[in-house]
Amino acid sequence: MSRWARARTGARGFTLVEMMVVLTILGLLATAVSVYMRPQRSVMDCANVVANLVREGARRAFAKGPVRSDVAATGIRQRTRVTIAGDVITLEELVERVALGLADWVPIKSVRVVTADQQATLAGWKPVAQVDDGTSGNAPAIDADFTGFQIDCWPDGRCDAGTVYFTGPNGTSARTIILPLGGAVMARRGF
């Protein structure tokens, strides 16, 4: 027996089970690190998400142009809409069918603004654009009922006015302000 063969018979490698256990442990550690190292969503991030969805809705409404007259006769004249239901915000677009007077709302994008880390909470909304910071005596009368909150965007690129409020830990707050001026939208800190 050669010296190489004798050394080889005494050597022992890792078994498949041992390798799988080590890889599983490394995978769990990598997952834990990625969860704890990711940035937390702030109230300002949530306000920016809503603002971006409304801007996209205004852009799509303008690009699609006027609603067909037979569909408009049914009372639908808006081209896109942003709806808020709980902490989910959805951008929908009106898709007209070939048949006369028929159209469907098709979801384009849906975003959950309040994540599991609870760094931000959807505090409420109101159907007017609150640009001032509340020092003018126009205190934010926030409506916390999200069942019917909808922002319509029209073919000329403007959207319905509104303000969406977010609160976070340690008294932080932010809002998305939708101005009825050609789809102008902004996100600001504070109420």
Coordinates of N, CA and C in Angstrom, one line a residue:
M1 N 0.9 -1.2 0.0 CA 0.0 0.0 0.0 C 0.9 1.2 0.0
S2 N 0.6 2.2 -0.8 CA 1.4 3.4 -0.9 C 1.1 4.3 0.2
R3 N 2.1 5.2 0.4 CA 1.9 6.2 1.4 C 0.6 7.1 1.2
W4 N 0.4 7.4 0.0 CA -0.8 8.2 -0.4 C -2.1 7.5 0.0
A5 N -2.2 6.2 -0.3 CA -3.4 5.4 0.0 C -3.6 5.3 1.5
R6 N -2.5 5.1 2.3 CA -2.6 5.0 3.7 C -3.1 6.3 4.3
A7 N -2.7 7.4 3.8 CA -3.1 8.7 4.3 C -4.6 9.0 3.9
R8 N -4.9 8.5 2.8 CA -6.3 8.7 2.3 C -7.3 7.9 3.1
T9 N -7.0 6.8 3.5 CA -8.0 6.0 4.3 C -8.2 6.5 5.7
G10 N -7.3 7.2 6.3 CA -7.4 7.8 7.6 C -8.1 9.1 7.6
A11 N -8.2 9.8 6.4 CA -8.8 11.1 6.3 C -10.3 10.9 6.2
R12 N -11.0 11.8 6.8 CA -12.5 11.8 6.7 C -13.0 13.2 6.4
G13 N -13.9 13.3 5.5 CA -14.5 14.6 5.1 C -15.8 14.8 5.8
F14 N -16.5 15.9 5.4 CA -17.8 16.2 5.9 C -18.9 15.3 5.2
T15 N -19.9 14.9 6.0 CA -21.0 14.2 5.4 C -22.0 15.2 4.8
L16 N -22.9 14.7 4.0 CA -23.9 15.6 3.3 C -24.8 16.2 4.4
V17 N -25.1 15.5 5.4 CA -26.0 16.0 6.5 C -25.3 17.1 7.2
E18 N -24.0 17.0 7.5 CA -23.3 18.0 8.2 C -23.2 19.3 7.4
M19 N -23.0 19.1 6.1 CA -22.9 20.3 5.2 C -24.3 21.0 5.1
M20 N -25.4 20.2 5.1 CA -26.7 20.8 5.0 C -27.0 21.6 6.3
V21 N -26.6 21.0 7.4 CA -26.9 21.7 8.7 C -26.1 23.1 8.7
V22 N -24.9 23.0 8.3 CA -24.1 24.3 8.3 C -24.7 25.3 7.3
L23 N -25.1 24.9 6.2 CA -25.7 25.8 5.2 C -27.0 26.4 5.7
T24 N -27.8 25.5 6.4 CA -29.1 26.0 7.0 C -28.8 27.1 8.1
I25 N -27.8 26.8 8.9 CA -27.5 27.8 10.0 C -27.0 29.1 9.3
L26 N -26.2 29.0 8.3 CA -25.7 30.2 7.6 C -26.9 31.0 6.9
G27 N -27.8 30.3 6.4 CA -29.0 30.9 5.8 C -29.8 31.6 6.8
L28 N -30.1 31.0 7.9 CA -30.8 31.7 9.0 C -30.1 32.9 9.5
L29 N -28.8 32.8 9.7 CA -28.1 34.0 10.1 C -28.1 35.1 9.1
A30 N -28.0 34.8 7.8 CA -28.1 35.8 6.7 C -29.5 36.5 6.7
T31 N -30.5 35.7 6.9 CA -31.9 36.2 6.9 C -32.0 37.2 8.1
A32 N -31.6 36.8 9.2 CA -31.7 37.6 10.4 C -30.9 38.9 10.2
V33 N -29.8 38.9 9.7 CA -29.0 40.1 9.4 C -29.7 41.0 8.4
S34 N -30.2 40.4 7.4 CA -30.9 41.3 6.4 C -32.1 41.9 6.9
V35 N -32.9 41.2 7.8 CA -34.1 41.8 8.4 C -33.7 43.0 9.4
Y36 N -32.7 42.8 10.2 CA -32.3 43.8 11.1 C -31.5 44.9 10.5
M37 N -30.9 44.7 9.4 CA -30.1 45.8 8.8 C -30.8 46.6 7.8
R38 N -32.0 46.2 7.3 CA -32.7 47.0 6.3 C -33.2 48.3 7.0
P39 N -33.3 49.3 6.2 CA -33.8 50.6 6.7 C -35.3 50.5 7.0
Q40 N -35.7 51.2 8.1 CA -37.1 51.2 8.5 C -37.8 52.3 7.6
R41 N -39.0 52.0 7.3 CA -39.8 53.0 6.5 C -40.3 54.1 7.5
S42 N -40.0 55.3 7.1 CA -40.3 56.5 7.9 C -41.7 57.0 7.5
V43 N -42.2 58.0 8.3 CA -43.5 58.6 7.9 C -43.3 59.4 6.6
M44 N -42.1 60.0 6.4 CA -41.9 60.7 5.1 C -41.8 59.8 3.9
D45 N -41.3 58.6 4.1 CA -41.3 57.6 3.1 C -42.7 57.2 2.6
C46 N -43.6 57.0 3.6 CA -45.0 56.7 3.3 C -45.7 57.8 2.6
A47 N -45.4 59.1 3.0 CA -46.0 60.2 2.3 C -45.5 60.3 0.8
N48 N -44.2 60.0 0.6 CA -43.7 60.0 -0.7 C -44.3 58.9 -1.6
V49 N -44.6 57.7 -1.0 CA -45.2 56.6 -1.7 C -46.5 57.0 -2.3
V50 N -47.3 57.7 -1.4 CA -48.7 58.1 -1.9 C -48.5 59.2 -2.9
A51 N -47.6 60.1 -2.7 CA -47.4 61.2 -3.7 C -47.0 60.7 -5.0
N52 N -46.1 59.7 -5.1 CA -45.7 59.1 -6.3 C -46.8 58.3 -7.0
L53 N -47.7 57.7 -6.3 CA -48.8 57.0 -6.9 C -49.8 58.0 -7.5
V54 N -50.0 59.1 -6.8 CA -50.9 60.2 -7.4 C -50.3 60.8 -8.6
R55 N -49.0 61.1 -8.6 CA -48.3 61.6 -9.8 C -48.4 60.7 -11.0
E56 N -48.2 59.4 -10.7 CA -48.4 58.4 -11.8 C -49.8 58.4 -12.3
G57 N -50.8 58.5 -11.4 CA -52.2 58.5 -11.9 C -52.4 59.7 -12.7
A58 N -51.9 60.9 -12.3 CA -52.1 62.1 -13.1 C -51.4 62.0 -14.5
R59 N -50.3 61.4 -14.5 CA -49.5 61.2 -15.8 C -50.3 60.3 -16.7
R60 N -50.7 59.2 -16.2 CA -51.5 58.2 -17.0 C -52.8 58.8 -17.5
A61 N -53.5 59.5 -16.6 CA -54.8 60.1 -17.0 C -54.6 61.1 -18.2
F62 N -53.5 61.9 -18.1 CA -53.2 62.9 -19.2 C -52.8 62.2 -20.5
A63 N -52.0 61.1 -20.3 CA -51.5 60.4 -21.5 C -52.7 59.6 -22.2
K64 N -53.6 59.2 -21.5 CA -54.8 58.4 -22.1 C -55.8 59.3 -22.8
G65 N -55.8 60.6 -22.4 CA -56.8 61.5 -23.0 C -58.2 61.3 -22.5
P66 N -59.1 62.0 -23.2 CA -60.5 62.0 -22.7 C -61.2 60.6 -22.8
V67 N -62.1 60.4 -21.9 CA -62.9 59.2 -21.9 C -63.9 59.2 -23.1
R68 N -64.1 58.1 -23.7 CA -65.0 58.0 -24.8 C -66.4 58.6 -24.4
S69 N -67.1 59.2 -25.4 CA -68.4 59.9 -25.0 C -69.4 58.9 -24.6
D70 N -69.4 57.7 -25.1 CA -70.4 56.7 -24.7 C -70.2 56.2 -23.3
V71 N -68.9 56.2 -22.8 CA -68.6 55.8 -21.5 C -68.9 57.0 -20.5
A72 N -68.5 58.2 -21.0 CA -68.8 59.4 -20.2 C -70.3 59.6 -20.0
A73 N -71.1 59.1 -20.9 CA -72.5 59.2 -20.7 C -73.0 58.4 -19.5
T74 N -72.3 57.4 -19.1 CA -72.6 56.6 -17.9 C -72.2 57.3 -16.6
G75 N -71.5 58.4 -16.7 CA -71.1 59.2 -15.5 C -69.7 59.0 -15.2
I76 N -68.9 58.2 -15.9 CA -67.5 58.1 -15.6 C -66.7 59.0 -16.5
R77 N -66.1 60.0 -15.9 CA -65.3 60.9 -16.7 C -63.8 60.9 -16.3
Q78 N -63.5 60.4 -15.1 CA -62.1 60.3 -14.6 C -61.4 59.2 -15.3
R79 N -60.1 59.4 -15.5 CA -59.3 58.4 -16.3 C -58.6 57.4 -15.3
T80 N -58.1 57.9 -14.2 CA -57.5 57.0 -13.2 C -58.0 57.4 -11.8
R81 N -57.7 56.6 -10.8 CA -58.1 56.9 -9.5 C -57.1 56.2 -8.5
V82 N -56.9 56.8 -7.4 CA -56.1 56.3 -6.3 C -57.1 56.1 -5.1
T83 N -57.2 54.8 -4.7 CA -58.1 54.5 -3.5 C -57.2 54.1 -2.3
I84 N -57.7 54.4 -1.2 CA -57.1 54.0 0.1 C -58.1 53.2 0.9
A85 N -57.7 52.0 1.2 CA -58.5 51.1 2.0 C -57.6 50.5 3.1
G86 N -57.8 51.0 4.3 CA -56.9 50.6 5.4 C -55.5 51.1 5.1
D87 N -54.5 50.3 5.1 CA -53.2 50.7 4.8 C -52.7 50.4 3.4
V88 N -53.6 50.0 2.5 CA -53.3 49.6 1.1 C -53.8 50.7 0.2
I89 N -52.9 51.2 -0.6 CA -53.2 52.2 -1.6 C -53.1 51.7 -3.0
T90 N -54.1 51.8 -3.8 CA -54.2 51.2 -5.1 C -54.4 52.3 -6.2
L91 N -53.6 52.2 -7.3 CA -53.8 53.0 -8.4 C -54.5 52.2 -9.5
E92 N -55.7 52.7 -9.9 CA -56.5 52.0 -10.9 C -56.6 52.9 -12.2
E93 N -56.8 52.2 -13.3 CA -57.0 52.9 -14.6 C -58.2 52.4 -15.2
L94 N -58.9 53.4 -15.9 CA -60.2 53.0 -16.6 C -59.8 52.4 -18.0
V95 N -60.3 51.2 -18.2 CA -60.0 50.6 -19.5 C -61.4 50.4 -20.2
E96 N -61.5 51.1 -21.3 CA -62.8 51.1 -22.1 C -62.8 49.9 -23.0
R97 N -64.0 49.2 -23.0 CA -64.1 48.0 -23.8 C -64.7 48.5 -25.2
V98 N -64.6 47.6 -26.1 CA -65.1 47.9 -27.4 C -66.6 48.1 -27.4
A99 N -67.4 47.3 -26.6 CA -68.8 47.5 -26.5 C -69.2 48.9 -26.0
L100 N -70.2 49.4 -26.5 CA -70.6 50.8 -26.2 C -70.9 51.0 -24.7
G101 N -70.3 52.0 -24.2 CA -70.6 52.3 -22.8 C -70.1 51.5 -21.7
L102 N -69.2 50.5 -22.1 CA -68.6 49.7 -21.1 C -67.2 50.0 -20.8
A103 N -66.8 50.0 -19.5 CA -65.5 50.2 -19.1 C -65.3 49.5 -17.7
D104 N -64.0 49.2 -17.5 CA -63.6 48.5 -16.2 C -62.5 49.2 -15.6
W105 N -62.5 49.2 -14.2 CA -61.3 49.7 -13.5 C -60.3 48.6 -13.3
V106 N -59.1 48.8 -13.8 CA -58.1 47.8 -13.7 C -57.0 48.3 -12.8
P107 N -56.6 47.5 -11.7 CA -55.5 47.9 -10.9 C -54.2 47.9 -11.6
I108 N -53.5 49.0 -11.4 CA -52.1 49.1 -12.0 C -51.1 48.8 -11.0
K109 N -51.2 49.4 -9.8 CA -50.2 49.2 -8.8 C -50.9 49.2 -7.4
S110 N -50.5 48.4 -6.5 CA -51.0 48.4 -5.2 C -49.9 48.3 -4.2
V111 N -49.9 49.2 -3.2 CA -48.8 49.3 -2.3 C -49.4 49.3 -0.8
R112 N -48.7 48.6 0.0 CA -49.1 48.7 1.5 C -48.1 49.7 2.1
V113 N -48.7 50.8 2.6 CA -47.8 51.9 3.1 C -47.4 51.7 4.5
V114 N -48.2 51.0 5.3 CA -47.8 50.7 6.7 C -47.2 49.3 6.8
T115 N -45.9 49.2 7.0 CA -45.3 47.9 7.0 C -45.4 47.2 8.4
A116 N -44.9 46.0 8.4 CA -45.0 45.2 9.7 C -44.1 45.9 10.8
D117 N -43.1 46.7 10.5 CA -42.3 47.3 11.5 C -43.0 48.4 12.3
Q118 N -44.2 48.8 11.8 CA -45.1 49.8 12.4 C -44.3 51.1 12.7
Q119 N -43.4 51.5 11.8 CA -42.7 52.8 12.0 C -43.6 54.0 11.5
A120 N -44.7 53.7 10.8 CA -45.6 54.7 10.4 C -47.0 54.2 10.4
T121 N -47.9 55.1 10.7 CA -49.4 54.7 10.7 C -50.1 55.7 9.9
L122 N -51.1 55.2 9.1 CA -51.9 56.0 8.3 C -53.0 56.6 9.3
A123 N -52.8 57.9 9.5 CA -53.6 58.6 10.6 C -54.9 59.1 10.1
G124 N -55.1 59.4 8.8 CA -56.3 60.0 8.3 C -56.2 60.7 7.0
W125 N -57.2 61.4 6.6 CA -57.2 62.2 5.4 C -58.3 63.3 5.5
K126 N -58.3 64.2 4.6 CA -59.4 65.1 4.4 C -59.4 65.5 2.9
P127 N -60.6 65.8 2.4 CA -60.8 66.1 1.0 C -60.4 67.5 0.5
V128 N -59.5 68.1 1.2 CA -59.0 69.4 0.8 C -57.5 69.4 0.9
A129 N -56.8 70.2 0.2 CA -55.4 70.3 0.2 C -55.0 71.3 1.4
Q130 N -54.4 70.7 2.4 CA -53.9 71.5 3.6 C -52.5 71.8 3.4
V131 N -52.2 73.0 2.9 CA -50.8 73.4 2.6 C -50.1 74.0 3.8
D132 N -50.9 74.8 4.6 CA -50.3 75.5 5.7 C -50.0 74.4 6.8
D133 N -49.3 74.9 7.8 CA -48.8 74.0 8.9 C -49.8 74.0 10.1
G134 N -50.9 74.6 10.0 CA -51.9 74.6 11.1 C -51.8 75.9 11.9
T135 N -50.8 76.7 11.7 CA -50.6 77.9 12.5 C -51.6 79.0 12.1
S136 N -52.2 78.9 11.0 CA -53.1 79.9 10.6 C -54.5 79.8 11.2
G137 N -54.7 78.9 12.1 CA -56.0 78.6 12.7 C -56.8 77.5 11.9
N138 N -56.2 77.1 10.8 CA -56.8 76.0 10.0 C -56.3 74.7 10.5
A139 N -56.7 74.3 11.7 CA -56.2 73.0 12.2 C -56.7 71.8 11.4
P140 N -55.8 70.8 11.2 CA -56.2 69.7 10.4 C -57.4 68.9 11.0
A141 N -58.5 69.0 10.4 CA -59.7 68.2 10.8 C -59.6 66.8 10.0
I142 N -58.9 65.9 10.6 CA -58.6 64.6 10.0 C -59.8 63.7 10.1
D143 N -60.1 63.1 9.0 CA -61.1 62.0 8.9 C -60.4 60.7 8.9
A144 N -60.7 59.9 9.9 CA -60.0 58.6 10.0 C -60.8 57.4 9.3
D145 N -61.9 57.8 8.7 CA -62.8 56.8 8.0 C -62.2 56.5 6.6
F146 N -61.6 55.4 6.4 CA -61.0 55.1 5.1 C -61.8 54.3 4.1
T147 N -63.1 54.2 4.4 CA -63.9 53.3 3.6 C -64.2 53.9 2.2
G148 N -64.3 55.2 2.1 CA -64.6 55.9 0.9 C -63.6 56.8 0.3
F149 N -62.4 56.7 0.7 CA -61.4 57.7 0.3 C -60.9 57.4 -1.1
Q150 N -61.1 58.3 -2.0 CA -60.7 58.1 -3.4 C -60.2 59.4 -4.0
I151 N -59.1 59.4 -4.7 CA -58.6 60.5 -5.4 C -58.8 60.3 -6.9
D152 N -59.6 61.0 -7.6 CA -59.8 60.9 -9.0 C -58.8 61.8 -9.8
C153 N -58.3 61.2 -10.9 CA -57.4 62.0 -11.8 C -58.1 62.1 -13.1
W154 N -58.1 63.3 -13.7 CA -58.9 63.6 -14.9 C -58.0 63.6 -16.1
P155 N -58.6 63.5 -17.3 CA -57.9 63.6 -18.6 C -57.0 64.8 -18.8
D156 N -57.4 65.9 -18.1 CA -56.5 67.1 -18.3 C -55.3 67.1 -17.4
G157 N -55.1 66.0 -16.6 CA -53.9 65.9 -15.7 C -54.1 66.3 -14.3
R158 N -55.2 66.9 -14.0 CA -55.4 67.4 -12.6 C -56.1 66.3 -11.8
C159 N -55.9 66.3 -10.5 CA -56.5 65.3 -9.6 C -57.3 66.0 -8.5
D160 N -58.2 65.3 -7.9 CA -59.0 65.9 -6.9 C -58.1 66.3 -5.7
A161 N -58.5 67.4 -5.0 CA -57.7 67.8 -3.9 C -57.8 66.8 -2.7
G162 N -56.8 66.8 -1.9 CA -56.9 65.9 -0.7 C -55.6 66.0 0.1
T163 N -55.6 65.6 1.3 CA -54.4 65.5 2.2 C -54.5 64.1 2.9
V164 N -53.4 63.4 2.9 CA -53.3 62.1 3.6 C -52.2 62.3 4.7
Y165 N -52.6 61.9 5.9 CA -51.7 62.1 7.1 C -51.1 60.8 7.6
F166 N -49.9 60.9 8.0 CA -49.2 59.7 8.6 C -48.5 60.1 9.9
T167 N -48.6 59.3 10.9 CA -47.9 59.5 12.1 C -46.9 58.4 12.4
G168 N -45.9 58.7 13.2 CA -44.8 57.7 13.5 C -44.4 57.8 14.9
P169 N -43.4 57.0 15.3 CA -43.0 57.1 16.7 C -42.4 58.4 17.1
N170 N -42.4 58.7 18.4 CA -41.9 59.9 18.9 C -42.5 61.2 18.4
G171 N -43.8 61.1 18.0 CA -44.5 62.3 17.6 C -44.2 62.8 16.2
T172 N -43.5 62.0 15.4 CA -43.2 62.4 14.0 C -44.5 62.3 13.1
S173 N -44.6 63.1 12.1 CA -45.7 63.1 11.3 C -45.3 63.6 9.9
A174 N -46.1 63.3 8.9 CA -45.9 63.7 7.5 C -47.3 63.7 6.8
R175 N -47.3 64.3 5.7 CA -48.6 64.3 4.9 C -48.3 64.4 3.4
T176 N -49.2 63.9 2.7 CA -49.2 64.1 1.2 C -50.3 65.0 0.9
I177 N -49.9 66.1 0.1 CA -50.9 67.1 -0.3 C -51.1 67.0 -1.8
I178 N -52.4 66.8 -2.2 CA -52.7 66.8 -3.6 C -53.4 68.1 -3.9
L179 N -52.8 68.9 -4.7 CA -53.4 70.2 -5.1 C -54.2 70.0 -6.4
P180 N -55.3 70.7 -6.5 CA -56.1 70.5 -7.7 C -55.6 71.4 -8.9
L181 N -54.3 71.4 -9.0 CA -53.6 72.2 -10.1 C -52.8 71.3 -11.0
G182 N -53.4 70.7 -11.9 CA -52.6 69.9 -12.9 C -51.8 68.8 -12.3
G183 N -52.4 68.1 -11.3 CA -51.7 67.0 -10.7 C -50.5 67.3 -9.8
A184 N -50.5 68.6 -9.3 CA -49.4 68.9 -8.4 C -49.5 68.2 -7.0
V185 N -48.5 67.5 -6.6 CA -48.5 66.7 -5.4 C -47.2 67.0 -4.7
M186 N -47.3 67.1 -3.3 CA -46.1 67.2 -2.5 C -46.3 66.5 -1.2
A187 N -45.1 66.1 -0.7 CA -45.0 65.4 0.6 C -44.3 66.4 1.5
R188 N -44.9 66.6 2.7 CA -44.2 67.5 3.7 C -44.2 66.8 5.1
R189 N -43.2 67.3 5.9 CA -43.2 66.8 7.3 C -44.2 67.6 8.1
G190 N -44.7 67.0 9.1 CA -45.6 67.6 10.0 C -47.0 67.7 9.5
F191 N -48.0 68.1 10.4 CA -49.3 68.3 10.0 C -49.5 69.8 9.8

